[in-house]
Coordinates of C-alpha atoms and ligand atoms in Angstrom, one line a residue:
X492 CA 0.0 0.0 0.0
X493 CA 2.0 3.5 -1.3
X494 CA -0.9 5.8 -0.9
X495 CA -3.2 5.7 2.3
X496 CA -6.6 8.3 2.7
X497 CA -8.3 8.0 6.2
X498 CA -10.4 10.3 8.3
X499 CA -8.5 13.0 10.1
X500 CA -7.0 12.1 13.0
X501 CA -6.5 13.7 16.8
X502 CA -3.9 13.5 19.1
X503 CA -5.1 12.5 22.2
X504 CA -1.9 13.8 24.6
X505 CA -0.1 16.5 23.3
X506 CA 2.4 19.4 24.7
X507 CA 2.1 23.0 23.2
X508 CA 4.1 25.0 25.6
X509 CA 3.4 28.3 26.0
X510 CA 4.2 32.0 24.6
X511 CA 6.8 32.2 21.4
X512 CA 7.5 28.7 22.0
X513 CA 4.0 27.4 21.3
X514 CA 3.8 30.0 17.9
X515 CA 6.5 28.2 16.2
X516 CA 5.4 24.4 17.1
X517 CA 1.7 24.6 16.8
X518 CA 1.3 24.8 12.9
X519 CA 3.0 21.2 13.1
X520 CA 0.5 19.7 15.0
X521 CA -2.2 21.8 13.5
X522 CA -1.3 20.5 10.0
X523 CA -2.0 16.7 11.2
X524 CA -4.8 16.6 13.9
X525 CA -8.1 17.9 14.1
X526 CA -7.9 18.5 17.8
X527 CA -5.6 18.1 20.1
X528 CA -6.2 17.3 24.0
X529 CA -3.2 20.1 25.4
X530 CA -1.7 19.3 29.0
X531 CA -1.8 21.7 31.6
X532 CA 1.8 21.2 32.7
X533 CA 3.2 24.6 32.3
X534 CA 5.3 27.2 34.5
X535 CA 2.7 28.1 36.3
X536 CA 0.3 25.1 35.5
X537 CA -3.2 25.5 34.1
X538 CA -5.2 25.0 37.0
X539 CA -8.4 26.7 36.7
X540 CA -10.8 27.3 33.7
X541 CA -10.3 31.0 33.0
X542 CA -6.4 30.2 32.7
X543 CA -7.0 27.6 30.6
X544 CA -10.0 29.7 28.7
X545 CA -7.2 32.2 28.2
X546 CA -4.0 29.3 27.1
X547 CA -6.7 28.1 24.4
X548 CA -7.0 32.0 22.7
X549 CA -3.1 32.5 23.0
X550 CA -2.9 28.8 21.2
X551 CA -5.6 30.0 18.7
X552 CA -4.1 33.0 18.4
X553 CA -0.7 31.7 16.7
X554 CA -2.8 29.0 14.6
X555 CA -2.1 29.5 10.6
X556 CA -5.1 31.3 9.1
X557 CA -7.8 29.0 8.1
X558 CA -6.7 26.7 10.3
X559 CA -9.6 24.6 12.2
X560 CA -7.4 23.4 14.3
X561 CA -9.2 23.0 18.0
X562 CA -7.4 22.5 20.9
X563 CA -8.9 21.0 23.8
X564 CA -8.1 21.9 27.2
X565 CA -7.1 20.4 30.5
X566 CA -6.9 21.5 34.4
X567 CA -4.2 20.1 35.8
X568 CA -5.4 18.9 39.4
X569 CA -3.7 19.6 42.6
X570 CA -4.1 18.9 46.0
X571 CA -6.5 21.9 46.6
X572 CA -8.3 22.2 43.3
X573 CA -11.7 22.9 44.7
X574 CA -15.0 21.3 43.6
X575 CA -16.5 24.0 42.3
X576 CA -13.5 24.4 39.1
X577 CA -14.7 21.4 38.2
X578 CA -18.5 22.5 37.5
X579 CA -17.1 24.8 36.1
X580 CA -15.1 22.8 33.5
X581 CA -18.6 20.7 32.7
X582 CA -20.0 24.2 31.9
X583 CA -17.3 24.8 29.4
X584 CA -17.0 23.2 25.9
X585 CA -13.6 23.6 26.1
X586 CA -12.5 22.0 28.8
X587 CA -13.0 18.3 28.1
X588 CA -10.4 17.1 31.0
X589 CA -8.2 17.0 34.4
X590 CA -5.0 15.8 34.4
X591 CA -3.5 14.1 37.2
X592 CA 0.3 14.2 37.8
X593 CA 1.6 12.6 40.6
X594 CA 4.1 15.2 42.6
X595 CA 6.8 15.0 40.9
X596 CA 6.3 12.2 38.3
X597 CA 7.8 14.3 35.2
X598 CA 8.2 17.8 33.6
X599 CA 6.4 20.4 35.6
X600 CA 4.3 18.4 38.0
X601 CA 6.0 19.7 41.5
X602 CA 2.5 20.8 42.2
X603 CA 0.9 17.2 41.3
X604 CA -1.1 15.8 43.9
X605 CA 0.9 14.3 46.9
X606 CA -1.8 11.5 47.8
X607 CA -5.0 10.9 45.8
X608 CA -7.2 10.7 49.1
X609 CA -6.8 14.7 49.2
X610 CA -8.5 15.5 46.0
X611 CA -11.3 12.4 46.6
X612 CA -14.2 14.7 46.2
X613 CA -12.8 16.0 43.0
X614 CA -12.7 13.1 41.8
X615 CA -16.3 12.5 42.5
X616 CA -17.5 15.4 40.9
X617 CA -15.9 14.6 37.9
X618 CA -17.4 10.8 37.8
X619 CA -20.9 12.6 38.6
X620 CA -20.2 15.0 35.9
X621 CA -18.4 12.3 33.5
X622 CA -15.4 14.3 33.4
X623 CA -12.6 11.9 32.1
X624 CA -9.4 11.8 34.0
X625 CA -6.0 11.4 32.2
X626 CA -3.4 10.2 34.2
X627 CA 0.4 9.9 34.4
X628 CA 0.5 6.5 35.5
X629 CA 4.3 6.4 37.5
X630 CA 4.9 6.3 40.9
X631 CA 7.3 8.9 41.6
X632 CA 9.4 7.3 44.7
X633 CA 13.1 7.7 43.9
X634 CA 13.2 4.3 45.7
X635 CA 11.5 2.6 42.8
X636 CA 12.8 1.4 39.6
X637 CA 12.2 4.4 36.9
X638 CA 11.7 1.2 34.6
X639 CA 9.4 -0.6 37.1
X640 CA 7.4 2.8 38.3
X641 CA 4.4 2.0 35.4
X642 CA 3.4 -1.1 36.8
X643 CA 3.9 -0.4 40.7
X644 CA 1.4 2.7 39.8
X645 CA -1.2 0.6 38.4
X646 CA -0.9 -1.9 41.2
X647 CA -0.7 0.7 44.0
X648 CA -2.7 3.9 43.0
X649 CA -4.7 2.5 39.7
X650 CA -6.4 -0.5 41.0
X651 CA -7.7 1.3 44.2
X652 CA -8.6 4.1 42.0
X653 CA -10.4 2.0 39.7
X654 CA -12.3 0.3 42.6
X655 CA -13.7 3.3 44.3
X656 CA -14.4 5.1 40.8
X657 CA -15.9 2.6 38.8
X658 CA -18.0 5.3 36.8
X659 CA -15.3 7.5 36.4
X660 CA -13.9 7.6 32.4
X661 CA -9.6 7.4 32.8
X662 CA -7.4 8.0 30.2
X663 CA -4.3 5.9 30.9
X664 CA -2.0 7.8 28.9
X665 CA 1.5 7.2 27.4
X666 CA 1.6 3.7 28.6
X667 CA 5.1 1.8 28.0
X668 CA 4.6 -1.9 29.0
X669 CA 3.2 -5.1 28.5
X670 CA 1.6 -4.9 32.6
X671 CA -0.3 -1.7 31.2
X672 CA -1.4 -3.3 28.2
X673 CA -2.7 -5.8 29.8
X674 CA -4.5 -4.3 32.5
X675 CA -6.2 -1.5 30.3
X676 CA -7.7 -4.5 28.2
X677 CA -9.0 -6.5 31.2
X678 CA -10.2 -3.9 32.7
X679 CA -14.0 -2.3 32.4
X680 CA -15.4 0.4 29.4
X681 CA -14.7 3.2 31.4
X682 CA -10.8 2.7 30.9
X683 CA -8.5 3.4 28.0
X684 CA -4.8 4.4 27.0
X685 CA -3.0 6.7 24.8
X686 CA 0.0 5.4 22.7
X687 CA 3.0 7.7 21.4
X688 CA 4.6 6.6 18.2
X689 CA 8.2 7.0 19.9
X690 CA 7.1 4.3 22.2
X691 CA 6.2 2.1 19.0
X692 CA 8.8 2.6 17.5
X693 CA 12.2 2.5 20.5
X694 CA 13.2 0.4 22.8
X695 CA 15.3 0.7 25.9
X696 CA 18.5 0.5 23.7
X697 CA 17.5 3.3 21.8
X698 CA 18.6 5.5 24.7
X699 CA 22.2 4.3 24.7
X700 CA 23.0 2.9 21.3
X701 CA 26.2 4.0 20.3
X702 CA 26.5 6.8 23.6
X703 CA 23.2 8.4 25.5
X704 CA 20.9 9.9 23.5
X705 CA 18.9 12.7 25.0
X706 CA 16.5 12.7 22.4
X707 CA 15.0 9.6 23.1
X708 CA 14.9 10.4 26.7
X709 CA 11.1 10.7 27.8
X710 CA 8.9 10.0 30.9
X711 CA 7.7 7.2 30.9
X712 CA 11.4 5.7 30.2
X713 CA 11.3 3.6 26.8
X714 CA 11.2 0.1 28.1
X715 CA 12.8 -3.5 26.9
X716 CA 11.5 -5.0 23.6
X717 CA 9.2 -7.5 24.6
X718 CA 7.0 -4.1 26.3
X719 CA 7.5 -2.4 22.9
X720 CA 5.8 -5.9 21.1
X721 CA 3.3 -5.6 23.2
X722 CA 2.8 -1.9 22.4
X723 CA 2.3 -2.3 18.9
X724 CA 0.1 -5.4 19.2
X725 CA -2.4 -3.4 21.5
X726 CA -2.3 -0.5 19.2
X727 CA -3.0 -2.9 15.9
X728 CA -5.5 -5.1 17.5
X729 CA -8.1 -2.9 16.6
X730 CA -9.4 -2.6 20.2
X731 CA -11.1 0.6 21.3
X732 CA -9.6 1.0 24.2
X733 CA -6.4 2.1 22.5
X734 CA -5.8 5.6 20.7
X735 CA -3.4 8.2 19.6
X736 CA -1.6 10.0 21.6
X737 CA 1.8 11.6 21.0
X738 CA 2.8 13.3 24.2
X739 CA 5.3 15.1 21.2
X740 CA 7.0 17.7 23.9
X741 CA 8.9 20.3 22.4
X742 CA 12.2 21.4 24.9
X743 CA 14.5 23.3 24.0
X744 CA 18.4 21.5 22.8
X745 CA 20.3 23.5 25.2
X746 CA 17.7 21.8 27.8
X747 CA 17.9 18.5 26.7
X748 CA 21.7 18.7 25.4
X749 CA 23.1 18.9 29.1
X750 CA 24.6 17.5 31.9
X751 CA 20.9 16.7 33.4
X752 CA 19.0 16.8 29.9
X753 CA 15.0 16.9 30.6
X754 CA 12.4 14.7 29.5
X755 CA 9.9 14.5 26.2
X756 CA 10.0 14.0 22.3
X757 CA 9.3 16.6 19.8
X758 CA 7.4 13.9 17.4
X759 CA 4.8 16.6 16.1
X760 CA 6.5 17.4 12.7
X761 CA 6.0 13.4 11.5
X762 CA 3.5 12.1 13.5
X763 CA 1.6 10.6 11.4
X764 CA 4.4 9.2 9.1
X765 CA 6.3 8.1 12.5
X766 CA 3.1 5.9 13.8
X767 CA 2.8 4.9 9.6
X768 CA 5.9 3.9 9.7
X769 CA 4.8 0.9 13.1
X770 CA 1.5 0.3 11.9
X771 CA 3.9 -1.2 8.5
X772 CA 5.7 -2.4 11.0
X773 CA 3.2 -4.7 12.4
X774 CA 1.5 -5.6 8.8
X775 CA -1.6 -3.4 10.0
X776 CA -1.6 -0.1 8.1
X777 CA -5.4 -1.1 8.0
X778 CA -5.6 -0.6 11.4
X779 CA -4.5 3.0 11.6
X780 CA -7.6 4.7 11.1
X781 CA -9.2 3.4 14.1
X782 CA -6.5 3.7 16.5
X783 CA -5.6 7.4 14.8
X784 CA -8.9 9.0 14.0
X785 CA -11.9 6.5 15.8
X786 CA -11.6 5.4 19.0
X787 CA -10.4 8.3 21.0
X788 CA -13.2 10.8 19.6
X789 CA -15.8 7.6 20.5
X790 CA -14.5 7.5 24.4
X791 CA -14.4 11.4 24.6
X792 CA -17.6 11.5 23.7
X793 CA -16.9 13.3 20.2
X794 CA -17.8 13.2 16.8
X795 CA -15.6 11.5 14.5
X796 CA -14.0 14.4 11.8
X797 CA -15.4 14.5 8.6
X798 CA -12.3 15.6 6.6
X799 CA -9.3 13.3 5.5
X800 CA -5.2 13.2 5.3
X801 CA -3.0 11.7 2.9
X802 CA 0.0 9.6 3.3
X803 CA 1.9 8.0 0.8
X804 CA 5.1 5.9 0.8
X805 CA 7.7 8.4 0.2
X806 CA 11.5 9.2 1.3
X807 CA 11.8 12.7 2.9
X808 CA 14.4 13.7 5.2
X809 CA 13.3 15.1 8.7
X810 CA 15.1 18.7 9.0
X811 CA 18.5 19.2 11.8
X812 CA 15.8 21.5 14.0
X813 CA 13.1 23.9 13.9
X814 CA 13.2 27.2 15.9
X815 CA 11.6 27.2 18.9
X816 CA 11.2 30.7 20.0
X817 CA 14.6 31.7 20.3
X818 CA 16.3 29.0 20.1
X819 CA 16.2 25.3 18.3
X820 CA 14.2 22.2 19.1
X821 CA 15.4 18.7 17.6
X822 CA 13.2 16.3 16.2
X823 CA 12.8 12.9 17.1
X824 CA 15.0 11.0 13.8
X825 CA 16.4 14.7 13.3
X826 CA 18.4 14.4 9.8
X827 CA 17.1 11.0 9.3
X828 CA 14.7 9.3 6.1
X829 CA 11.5 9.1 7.4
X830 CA 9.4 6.8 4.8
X831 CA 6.2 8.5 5.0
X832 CA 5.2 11.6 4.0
X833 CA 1.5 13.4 4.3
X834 CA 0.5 15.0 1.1
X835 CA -2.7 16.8 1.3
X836 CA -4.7 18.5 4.3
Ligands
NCD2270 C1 6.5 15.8 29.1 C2 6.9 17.2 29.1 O1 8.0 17.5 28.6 O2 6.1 18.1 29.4 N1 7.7 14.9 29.1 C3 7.8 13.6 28.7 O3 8.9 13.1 28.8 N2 6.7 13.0 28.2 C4 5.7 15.5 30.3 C5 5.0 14.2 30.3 O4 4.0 13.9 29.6 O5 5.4 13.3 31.1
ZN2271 ZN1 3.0 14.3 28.1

């Protein structure tokens, strides 16, 4: 198959930054996806709906004219969100999420929440008002295995969670193993997980091949291959309860280029040829409409987009960088072939 039409898709997990930095990444994104669910993780995070009201027109603000891009918000919860910021998020098209960072689990979430019993009648609210809640699913204890911190999360925090919530919709997102996989499947409707195509596509190698590499260095931590099979079997499988979701985040190469180099992947510029690229992978470019443009509107609660994208099988080389504000973001595969390239909007 060279040539591949499907229904737009959406990225289900995406990071847009904020001020100059977000007007020089978000045409990439905007070119690709419909919509976009946008994390709340900035410097100061997006905790109540007027800030995030206000991150949305600053976003739409630096979109490429005629753009219908929509970006859809998130508040990202705390231990003293109050109840009342969530009716106000059902009241607000918007805001179709809270985000829940465990206190230091990754970039930006020193003002996660410390224990998920504080924020219990948040949580309520949201099942009553069938808010979903996308989670960063790592325990953060520097006593734990960074590779093992997925799985003790679901057993410690998840389960529980999942026990006293059974109503409440829960985006697992970015998960990285086979324990995840698993679980998200078994578990009930209300349940689902986001994918990257970074996480398709590396394993744990990937990070030291040849020297480190801070470009592949992300939260969660790209894990051993057999958790990478498993990956790409859940997100061909043609199950619903697995979507897109790029969690592409932009930093800038002096900040990832350094003695203690942060976490994400810029992914946005070749999204959809990077998860192309598995889905071939895997024998199942058949599979990519669902998993990229289907299932993730369907548990949201959306309608499925109406237009289409292009791909066809064709050798383009990803660029060095791209500016990012002032200074230069790199690419996951920066300078490399990338095999497919998106031809029409
Ligand atoms: C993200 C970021 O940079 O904001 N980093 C990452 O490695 N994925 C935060 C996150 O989603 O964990
Ligand atoms: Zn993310």
């Amino acid at each position: 198959m060279h040539r591949l039409t499907f229904r737009k898709p959406d990225d289900w997990h995406l990071h847009l930054r904020d001020g100059a930095h977000t007007a020089s990444i978000v045409s990439a994104t905007a070119r690709c996806f419909a919509r976009a669910i946008v994390m709340p993780n900035l410097k100061p995070p997006i905790t109540t709906c007027a800030q995030a009201l206000a991150y949305r027109e600053r976003i739409c603000a630096v979109l490429p004219s005629k753009s219908r891009f929509n970006p859809l918000m998130t508040l990202y919860l705390t231990d003293n969100t109050p109840k009342t910021e969530i009716a106000s998020a059902h009241s607000c098209e918007h805001i179709v999420a809270v985000k829940y960072y465990p206190v230091g689990a990754t970039t930006n979430s020193d003002l996660g929440v410390t224990d998920l019993r504080r924020v219990w009648q948040v949580l309520e609210a949201m099942q009553s008002y069938d808010i979903p809640l996308l989670i960063h699913g790592e325990v953060a204890a520097a006593s734990i295995d960074i590779f093992d911190r997925e799985q003790i999360f679901i057993e410690q925090v998840l389960d529980p969670l999942l026990e006293h919530f059974p109503n409440l919709r829960i985006v697992l997102e970015h998960i990285t193993t086979q324990d995840a996989v698993e679980y998200v499947m078994n578990s009930s409707p209300y349940v689902a997980a986001t994918i990257t195509a970074h996480h398709l596509l590396l394993n744990r190698n990937d990070l030291l091949h040849g020297g480190i590499r801070p470009h592949h260095y992300c939260l969660p931590i790209l894990k051993r291959e057999r958790h990478r099979q498993a990956l790409l079997q859940a997100a061909t499988s043609g199950n619903p309860k697995f979507f897109l979701g790029t969690d592409s985040a932009p930093h800038a190469q002096s900040a990832k280029e350094t003695a203690c180099g942060c976490a994400g992947i810029y992914t946005a510029p070749a999204a959809l040829a990077l998860y192309a690229r598995a889905f071939e992978q895997a024998q199942a470019l058949d599979k990519l409409e669902g998993f990229a443009s289907f299932y993730g509107a369907d548990f949201y609660k959306m309608p499925r987009n109406t237009e289409t994208v292009t791909l066809e099988k064709r050798t383009w080389r990803m660029p060095l960088h791209f500016e990012f504000g002032d200074s230069h973001v790199i690419p996951l595969y920066a300078g490399a072939e990338i095999d497919w390239q998106q031809v029409q909007n």
